[in-house]
PDB file of C-alpha atoms in Angstrom:
ATOM      1  CA  ALA K   7       4.523  14.878 -25.383  1.00 78.00           C
ATOM      2  CA  GLN K   8       3.268  11.650 -23.900  1.00 86.00           C
ATOM      3  CA  SER K   9       0.179  10.892 -21.862  1.00 91.00           C
ATOM      4  CA  VAL K  10      -1.567   7.992 -20.179  1.00 94.00           C
ATOM      5  CA  THR K  11      -5.277   7.379 -19.730  1.00 95.00           C
ATOM      6  CA  GLN K  12      -6.646   4.920 -17.224  1.00 95.00           C
ATOM      7  CA  LEU K  13     -10.270   4.589 -18.119  1.00 90.00           C
ATOM      8  CA  ASP K  14     -11.539   3.222 -14.819  1.00 94.00           C
ATOM      9  CA  SER K  15     -10.989   5.051 -11.550  1.00 93.00           C
ATOM     10  CA  GLN K  16     -12.456   2.201  -9.499  1.00 96.00           C
ATOM     11  CA  VAL K  17     -12.900  -1.489 -10.271  1.00 97.00           C
ATOM     12  CA  PRO K  18     -14.720  -3.793  -7.830  1.00 97.00           C
ATOM     13  CA  VAL K  19     -14.157  -7.505  -8.452  1.00 97.00           C
ATOM     14  CA  PHE K  20     -15.228 -10.629  -6.612  1.00 97.00           C
ATOM     15  CA  GLU K  21     -12.476 -12.713  -5.099  1.00 97.00           C
ATOM     16  CA  GLU K  22     -11.124 -15.392  -7.497  1.00 97.00           C
ATOM     17  CA  ALA K  23     -12.684 -13.624 -10.496  1.00 97.00           C
ATOM     18  CA  PRO K  24     -10.522 -12.335 -13.367  1.00 97.00           C
ATOM     19  CA  VAL K  25      -9.749  -8.654 -13.725  1.00 98.00           C
ATOM     20  CA  GLU K  26      -8.546  -6.327 -16.448  1.00 97.00           C
ATOM     21  CA  LEU K  27      -7.376  -2.798 -15.717  1.00 98.00           C
ATOM     22  CA  ARG K  28      -7.245  -0.643 -18.803  1.00 97.00           C
ATOM     23  CA  CYS K  29      -4.456   1.687 -19.862  1.00 97.00           C
ATOM     24  CA  ASN K  30      -4.077   3.649 -23.070  1.00 97.00           C
ATOM     25  CA  TYR K  31      -1.167   5.888 -23.930  1.00 94.00           C
ATOM     26  CA  SER K  32      -0.206   8.444 -26.520  1.00 90.00           C
ATOM     27  CA  SER K  33       3.295   9.271 -27.632  1.00 83.00           C
ATOM     28  CA  SER K  34       4.995  10.420 -30.779  1.00 77.00           C
ATOM     29  CA  VAL K  35       8.007   8.172 -30.173  1.00 80.00           C
ATOM     30  CA  SER K  36       8.702   4.630 -29.076  1.00 81.00           C
ATOM     31  CA  VAL K  37       7.636   4.022 -25.506  1.00 85.00           C
ATOM     32  CA  TYR K  38       8.429   1.987 -22.476  1.00 90.00           C
ATOM     33  CA  LEU K  39       5.400   1.012 -20.393  1.00 93.00           C
ATOM     34  CA  PHE K  40       5.012   0.201 -16.723  1.00 95.00           C
ATOM     35  CA  TRP K  41       2.456  -0.825 -14.180  1.00 97.00           C
ATOM     36  CA  TYR K  42       3.024   0.175 -10.579  1.00 95.00           C
ATOM     37  CA  VAL K  43       0.956  -0.865  -7.562  1.00 94.00           C
ATOM     38  CA  GLN K  44       0.468   1.086  -4.375  1.00 89.00           C
ATOM     39  CA  TYR K  45      -0.747  -0.836  -1.346  1.00 88.00           C
ATOM     40  CA  PRO K  46      -2.261   1.183   1.494  1.00 82.00           C
ATOM     41  CA  ASN K  47       0.315   3.370   3.228  1.00 73.00           C
ATOM     42  CA  GLN K  48       3.135   2.112   1.032  1.00 78.00           C
ATOM     43  CA  GLY K  49       5.182   3.419  -1.886  1.00 80.00           C
ATOM     44  CA  LEU K  50       4.825   2.616  -5.559  1.00 88.00           C
ATOM     45  CA  GLN K  51       6.035  -0.893  -6.383  1.00 90.00           C
ATOM     46  CA  LEU K  52       6.811  -2.041  -9.907  1.00 92.00           C
ATOM     47  CA  LEU K  53       4.497  -4.826 -11.081  1.00 95.00           C
ATOM     48  CA  LEU K  54       5.846  -5.235 -14.590  1.00 95.00           C
ATOM     49  CA  LYS K  55       7.344  -3.355 -17.500  1.00 92.00           C
ATOM     50  CA  TYR K  56       7.492  -3.514 -21.256  1.00 92.00           C
ATOM     51  CA  LEU K  57      10.712  -2.350 -22.899  1.00 86.00           C
ATOM     52  CA  SER K  58      10.869  -4.363 -26.125  1.00 84.00           C
ATOM     53  CA  GLY K  59      10.447  -7.879 -27.446  1.00 85.00           C
ATOM     54  CA  SER K  60       7.490 -10.053 -26.538  1.00 88.00           C
ATOM     55  CA  THR K  61       4.306  -8.024 -26.225  1.00 90.00           C
ATOM     56  CA  LEU K  62       3.022 -10.202 -23.384  1.00 95.00           C
ATOM     57  CA  VAL K  63       4.779  -9.284 -20.181  1.00 95.00           C
ATOM     58  CA  LYS K  64       4.512 -11.226 -16.951  1.00 96.00           C
ATOM     59  CA  GLY K  65       5.017  -9.555 -13.613  1.00 94.00           C
ATOM     60  CA  ILE K  66       4.854 -10.251  -9.929  1.00 93.00           C
ATOM     61  CA  ASN K  67       1.848 -11.594  -8.037  1.00 93.00           C
ATOM     62  CA  GLY K  68       0.410 -13.338 -11.104  1.00 96.00           C
ATOM     63  CA  PHE K  69      -0.214 -10.169 -13.114  1.00 97.00           C
ATOM     64  CA  GLU K  70       0.471  -9.827 -16.816  1.00 97.00           C
ATOM     65  CA  ALA K  71       0.010  -7.113 -19.407  1.00 97.00           C
ATOM     66  CA  GLU K  72      -0.079  -7.007 -23.167  1.00 96.00           C
ATOM     67  CA  PHE K  73       1.401  -4.229 -25.246  1.00 94.00           C
ATOM     68  CA  ASN K  74      -0.775  -3.475 -28.257  1.00 94.00           C
ATOM     69  CA  LYS K  75       0.873  -0.891 -30.468  1.00 91.00           C
ATOM     70  CA  SER K  76      -2.000  -0.538 -32.928  1.00 92.00           C
ATOM     71  CA  GLN K  77      -4.452   0.183 -30.123  1.00 93.00           C
ATOM     72  CA  THR K  78      -1.867   2.070 -28.034  1.00 94.00           C
ATOM     73  CA  SER K  79      -2.883   0.018 -25.027  1.00 95.00           C
ATOM     74  CA  PHE K  80      -1.165  -1.788 -22.188  1.00 97.00           C
ATOM     75  CA  HIS K  81      -3.963  -3.438 -20.216  1.00 97.00           C
ATOM     76  CA  LEU K  82      -3.182  -5.270 -16.995  1.00 98.00           C
ATOM     77  CA  ARG K  83      -4.781  -8.627 -16.299  1.00 98.00           C
ATOM     78  CA  LYS K  84      -4.950 -11.276 -13.637  1.00 98.00           C
ATOM     79  CA  PRO K  85      -6.943 -14.517 -14.068  1.00 97.00           C
ATOM     80  CA  SER K  86      -7.941 -14.846 -10.408  1.00 97.00           C
ATOM     81  CA  VAL K  87      -7.684 -12.060  -7.840  1.00 97.00           C
ATOM     82  CA  HIS K  88      -7.170 -12.309  -4.096  1.00 96.00           C
ATOM     83  CA  ILE K  89      -8.079 -10.019  -1.234  1.00 95.00           C
ATOM     84  CA  SER K  90      -4.413  -9.054  -1.032  1.00 95.00           C
ATOM     85  CA  ASP K  91      -4.627  -7.487  -4.508  1.00 96.00           C
ATOM     86  CA  THR K  92      -6.664  -4.610  -3.094  1.00 96.00           C
ATOM     87  CA  ALA K  93      -4.584  -1.567  -4.023  1.00 95.00           C
ATOM     88  CA  GLU K  94      -4.214   1.375  -6.379  1.00 94.00           C
ATOM     89  CA  TYR K  95      -2.715   0.522  -9.760  1.00 96.00           C
ATOM     90  CA  PHE K  96      -0.874   3.065 -11.887  1.00 96.00           C
ATOM     91  CA  CYS K  97       0.059   2.796 -15.534  1.00 96.00           C
ATOM     92  CA  ALA K  98       3.078   4.844 -16.613  1.00 95.00           C
ATOM     93  CA  VAL K  99       5.024   5.578 -19.782  1.00 93.00           C
ATOM     94  CA  SER K 100       8.485   6.843 -20.589  1.00 89.00           C
ATOM     95  CA  SER K 101      10.319   7.110 -23.873  1.00 81.00           C
ATOM     96  CA  PHE K 102      13.691   6.521 -25.398  1.00 74.00           C
ATOM     97  CA  GLY K 103      16.236   8.969 -23.977  1.00 70.00           C
ATOM     98  CA  ASN K 104      13.769  10.452 -21.497  1.00 73.00           C
ATOM     99  CA  GLU K 105      13.669   8.664 -18.205  1.00 77.00           C
ATOM    100  CA  LYS K 106      10.882  10.605 -16.516  1.00 88.00           C
ATOM    101  CA  LEU K 107       7.685   8.640 -15.982  1.00 92.00           C
ATOM    102  CA  THR K 108       4.303   9.985 -17.030  1.00 93.00           C
ATOM    103  CA  PHE K 109       1.556   8.403 -14.954  1.00 94.00           C
ATOM    104  CA  GLY K 110      -2.131   7.803 -15.379  1.00 94.00           C
ATOM    105  CA  THR K 111      -4.621   8.795 -12.699  1.00 91.00           C
ATOM    106  CA  GLY K 112      -4.696   5.317 -11.199  1.00 93.00           C
ATOM    107  CA  THR K 113      -7.309   2.594 -10.796  1.00 96.00           C
ATOM    108  CA  ARG K 114      -8.445   1.531  -7.354  1.00 96.00           C
ATOM    109  CA  LEU K 115      -8.990  -2.241  -7.357  1.00 97.00           C
ATOM    110  CA  THR K 116     -11.323  -3.459  -4.640  1.00 96.00           C
ATOM    111  CA  ILE K 117     -11.737  -7.176  -4.064  1.00 96.00           C
ATOM    112  CA  ILE K 118     -15.118  -8.293  -2.776  1.00 94.00           C
ATOM    113  CA  PRO K 119     -15.008 -11.423  -0.581  1.00 92.00           C
TER     114      PRO K 119
ATOM    115  CA  GLU F  28      15.570  -5.997  -0.109  1.00 74.00           C
ATOM    116  CA  PRO F  29      16.925  -2.449  -0.312  1.00 79.00           C
ATOM    117  CA  GLU F  30      14.285   0.251  -0.396  1.00 89.00           C
ATOM    118  CA  VAL F  31      13.883   3.981  -0.714  1.00 93.00           C
ATOM    119  CA  THR F  32      12.904   5.664   2.534  1.00 94.00           C
ATOM    120  CA  GLN F  33      11.318   9.057   3.091  1.00 95.00           C
ATOM    121  CA  THR F  34      10.863  11.266   6.114  1.00 95.00           C
ATOM    122  CA  PRO F  35       8.622  12.543   7.487  1.00 96.00           C
ATOM    123  CA  SER F  36       5.619  10.473   6.493  1.00 94.00           C
ATOM    124  CA  HIS F  37       3.345  13.458   7.150  1.00 95.00           C
ATOM    125  CA  GLN F  38       4.105  17.162   7.363  1.00 96.00           C
ATOM    126  CA  VAL F  39       1.715  19.981   8.202  1.00 97.00           C
ATOM    127  CA  THR F  40       2.919  23.527   7.646  1.00 97.00           C
ATOM    128  CA  GLN F  41       1.624  27.059   7.418  1.00 97.00           C
ATOM    129  CA  MET F  42       1.482  28.830   4.080  1.00 97.00           C
ATOM    130  CA  GLY F  43       4.697  30.727   3.431  1.00 97.00           C
ATOM    131  CA  GLN F  44       6.852  28.438   5.537  1.00 97.00           C
ATOM    132  CA  GLU F  45       9.804  26.482   4.199  1.00 97.00           C
ATOM    133  CA  VAL F  46       9.704  22.704   4.219  1.00 97.00           C
ATOM    134  CA  ILE F  47      12.370  20.127   3.531  1.00 97.00           C
ATOM    135  CA  LEU F  48      11.373  16.642   2.507  1.00 97.00           C
ATOM    136  CA  ARG F  49      14.001  13.990   2.939  1.00 97.00           C
ATOM    137  CA  CYS F  50      14.740  10.828   1.028  1.00 97.00           C
ATOM    138  CA  VAL F  51      17.352   8.119   1.327  1.00 96.00           C
ATOM    139  CA  PRO F  52      17.703   6.445  -2.082  1.00 95.00           C
ATOM    140  CA  ILE F  53      18.955   2.909  -2.562  1.00 93.00           C
ATOM    141  CA  SER F  54      22.670   2.972  -1.841  1.00 89.00           C
ATOM    142  CA  ASN F  55      24.166   2.061  -5.238  1.00 86.00           C
ATOM    143  CA  HIS F  56      21.690   4.135  -7.246  1.00 90.00           C
ATOM    144  CA  LEU F  57      22.899   7.130  -9.196  1.00 88.00           C
ATOM    145  CA  TYR F  58      19.681   8.772 -10.460  1.00 90.00           C
ATOM    146  CA  PHE F  59      17.171  10.411  -8.200  1.00 94.00           C
ATOM    147  CA  TYR F  60      13.718  11.782  -8.793  1.00 96.00           C
ATOM    148  CA  TRP F  61      10.898  13.636  -7.106  1.00 97.00           C
ATOM    149  CA  TYR F  62       7.285  13.191  -8.105  1.00 97.00           C
ATOM    150  CA  ARG F  63       4.136  14.487  -6.506  1.00 95.00           C
ATOM    151  CA  GLN F  64       0.480  13.542  -6.454  1.00 91.00           C
ATOM    152  CA  ILE F  65      -2.159  16.086  -5.580  1.00 91.00           C
ATOM    153  CA  LEU F  66      -5.175  14.337  -4.042  1.00 86.00           C
ATOM    154  CA  GLY F  67      -7.288  12.764  -6.741  1.00 79.00           C
ATOM    155  CA  GLN F  68      -4.882  13.698  -9.535  1.00 83.00           C
ATOM    156  CA  LYS F  69      -2.063  12.059 -11.447  1.00 84.00           C
ATOM    157  CA  VAL F  70       1.401  11.343 -10.150  1.00 91.00           C
ATOM    158  CA  GLU F  71       3.479  14.121 -11.747  1.00 94.00           C
ATOM    159  CA  PHE F  72       7.195  14.324 -12.427  1.00 95.00           C
ATOM    160  CA  LEU F  73       8.974  17.196 -10.715  1.00 97.00           C
ATOM    161  CA  VAL F  74      12.698  16.769 -11.179  1.00 96.00           C
ATOM    162  CA  SER F  75      15.491  14.313 -11.889  1.00 93.00           C
ATOM    163  CA  PHE F  76      18.988  14.598 -10.481  1.00 93.00           C
ATOM    164  CA  TYR F  77      22.269  13.010 -11.476  1.00 89.00           C
ATOM    165  CA  ASN F  78      25.899  13.681 -10.703  1.00 87.00           C
ATOM    166  CA  ASN F  79      25.002  16.495  -8.296  1.00 89.00           C
ATOM    167  CA  GLU F  80      22.944  18.466 -10.735  1.00 92.00           C
ATOM    168  CA  ILE F  81      19.425  18.633 -12.091  1.00 94.00           C
ATOM    169  CA  SER F  82      19.141  16.677 -15.333  1.00 90.00           C
ATOM    170  CA  GLU F  83      15.531  17.537 -16.067  1.00 91.00           C
ATOM    171  CA  LYS F  84      12.726  19.468 -14.399  1.00 93.00           C
ATOM    172  CA  SER F  85       9.070  20.010 -15.120  1.00 94.00           C
ATOM    173  CA  GLU F  86       7.285  23.333 -15.349  1.00 93.00           C
ATOM    174  CA  ILE F  87       5.930  22.686 -11.869  1.00 93.00           C
ATOM    175  CA  PHE F  88       9.474  22.862 -10.496  1.00 95.00           C
ATOM    176  CA  ASP F  89       9.792  26.628 -10.298  1.00 93.00           C
ATOM    177  CA  ASP F  90      12.120  28.833  -8.256  1.00 93.00           C
ATOM    178  CA  GLN F  91      10.325  27.881  -5.050  1.00 95.00           C
ATOM    179  CA  PHE F  92      11.677  24.352  -5.342  1.00 96.00           C
ATOM    180  CA  SER F  93      15.225  23.111  -4.974  1.00 97.00           C
ATOM    181  CA  VAL F  94      16.909  19.749  -4.586  1.00 96.00           C
ATOM    182  CA  GLU F  95      20.128  18.802  -2.956  1.00 94.00           C
ATOM    183  CA  ARG F  96      22.229  15.796  -2.139  1.00 91.00           C
ATOM    184  CA  PRO F  97      23.914  17.137   0.991  1.00 86.00           C
ATOM    185  CA  ASP F  98      25.836  13.973   1.744  1.00 86.00           C
ATOM    186  CA  GLY F  99      26.360  10.517   0.324  1.00 77.00           C
ATOM    187  CA  SER F 100      22.987   9.174   1.372  1.00 86.00           C
ATOM    188  CA  ASN F 101      20.291  11.864   1.559  1.00 93.00           C
ATOM    189  CA  PHE F 102      18.387  13.538  -1.250  1.00 96.00           C
ATOM    190  CA  THR F 103      16.203  16.474  -0.267  1.00 97.00           C
ATOM    191  CA  LEU F 104      13.428  18.536  -1.785  1.00 97.00           C
ATOM    192  CA  LYS F 105      13.028  22.031  -0.391  1.00 97.00           C
ATOM    193  CA  ILE F 106      10.001  24.222  -0.913  1.00 97.00           C
ATOM    194  CA  ARG F 107      11.034  27.759   0.021  1.00 96.00           C
ATOM    195  CA  SER F 108       7.670  29.375   0.644  1.00 94.00           C
ATOM    196  CA  THR F 109       4.818  26.905   0.600  1.00 96.00           C
ATOM    197  CA  LYS F 110       1.498  27.628  -1.055  1.00 96.00           C
ATOM    198  CA  LEU F 111      -1.850  25.970  -0.457  1.00 96.00           C
ATOM    199  CA  GLU F 112      -1.560  24.250  -3.842  1.00 95.00           C
ATOM    200  CA  ASP F 113       1.674  22.546  -2.760  1.00 97.00           C
ATOM    201  CA  SER F 114      -0.411  20.195  -0.615  1.00 97.00           C
ATOM    202  CA  ALA F 115       0.234  16.760  -2.089  1.00 96.00           C
ATOM    203  CA  MET F 116       1.935  13.423  -1.614  1.00 94.00           C
ATOM    204  CA  TYR F 117       5.592  13.728  -2.590  1.00 97.00           C
ATOM    205  CA  PHE F 118       7.376  10.613  -3.799  1.00 96.00           C
ATOM    206  CA  CYS F 119      11.102  10.142  -4.075  1.00 97.00           C
ATOM    207  CA  ALA F 120      12.489   7.556  -6.492  1.00 95.00           C
ATOM    208  CA  SER F 121      15.890   6.279  -7.505  1.00 94.00           C
ATOM    209  CA  SER F 122      17.331   4.135 -10.268  1.00 90.00           C
ATOM    210  CA  GLU F 123      20.637   2.453 -10.720  1.00 85.00           C
ATOM    211  CA  ARG F 124      21.538   4.251 -13.923  1.00 71.00           C
ATOM    212  CA  VAL F 125      20.068   5.458 -17.161  1.00 60.00           C
ATOM    213  CA  SER F 126      21.499   3.620 -20.125  1.00 61.00           C
ATOM    214  CA  ARG F 127      20.890   4.842 -23.589  1.00 58.00           C
ATOM    215  CA  GLY F 128      18.124   2.745 -25.078  1.00 55.00           C
ATOM    216  CA  TYR F 129      17.265   1.023 -21.813  1.00 60.00           C
ATOM    217  CA  GLN F 130      14.861   2.177 -19.136  1.00 62.00           C
ATOM    218  CA  GLU F 131      16.059   1.306 -15.657  1.00 75.00           C
ATOM    219  CA  THR F 132      13.409   0.599 -13.066  1.00 83.00           C
ATOM    220  CA  GLN F 133      12.663   3.498 -10.764  1.00 89.00           C
ATOM    221  CA  TYR F 134      12.156   2.435  -7.157  1.00 91.00           C
ATOM    222  CA  PHE F 135       9.791   4.611  -5.173  1.00 93.00           C
ATOM    223  CA  GLY F 136       9.617   5.517  -1.522  1.00 93.00           C
ATOM    224  CA  PRO F 137       6.387   5.499   0.529  1.00 90.00           C
ATOM    225  CA  GLY F 138       5.883   9.229   0.117  1.00 93.00           C
ATOM    226  CA  THR F 139       5.535  12.263   2.352  1.00 96.00           C
ATOM    227  CA  ARG F 140       2.072  13.719   2.667  1.00 95.00           C
ATOM    228  CA  LEU F 141       2.393  17.503   2.839  1.00 97.00           C
ATOM    229  CA  LEU F 142      -0.509  19.624   4.001  1.00 97.00           C
ATOM    230  CA  VAL F 143      -0.228  23.396   3.706  1.00 97.00           C
ATOM    231  CA  LEU F 144      -2.709  25.382   5.794  1.00 96.00           C
TER     232      LEU F 144
END
């Protein structure tokens, strides 16, 4: 079985400040990792994904995440946030041969002007 | 850019009634999914569907639930007799294919918020 833990339910950040949203996973097999974003009244949009290869993954809107196998983490980072980054962010995991996504509970990112 | 659409955006129903949630996946996609999110809880997998049959379902997806692809474009989730605990946001997703050893991106719709009274 696989699971995802997002340690922070809400993260307030000042505009232009850096942000890190934390995600830890557990799985008995090799994993694929994803970050999805949900803007108000919209669906889930893929920000970035890790399948294999380089552990530093760059996504859309200036976000990046680093896969750390020893710490079973996949934290999302952005060096300078904008008001438009206000959204709910979901970390998700799937595994080889099993395409269903297992999600975390989400982190609500609020940008303070 | 192609997107997954869902209708209705909101649905209010009485306990015991049947509801059908509709989704139009991206046109060249072959794999379809339903997920749900109860307020304040995780997004949970319900079912995946390929080649006109269920490929995997979760323990949530009991006999009250069914899925169908009635034509070449729609993908529906039916709840036969709704319960209060079925109140949730239901997301449809689709992916182009599932290749062994490669995880295709799942594209999600905006969701249908179902409220059972």
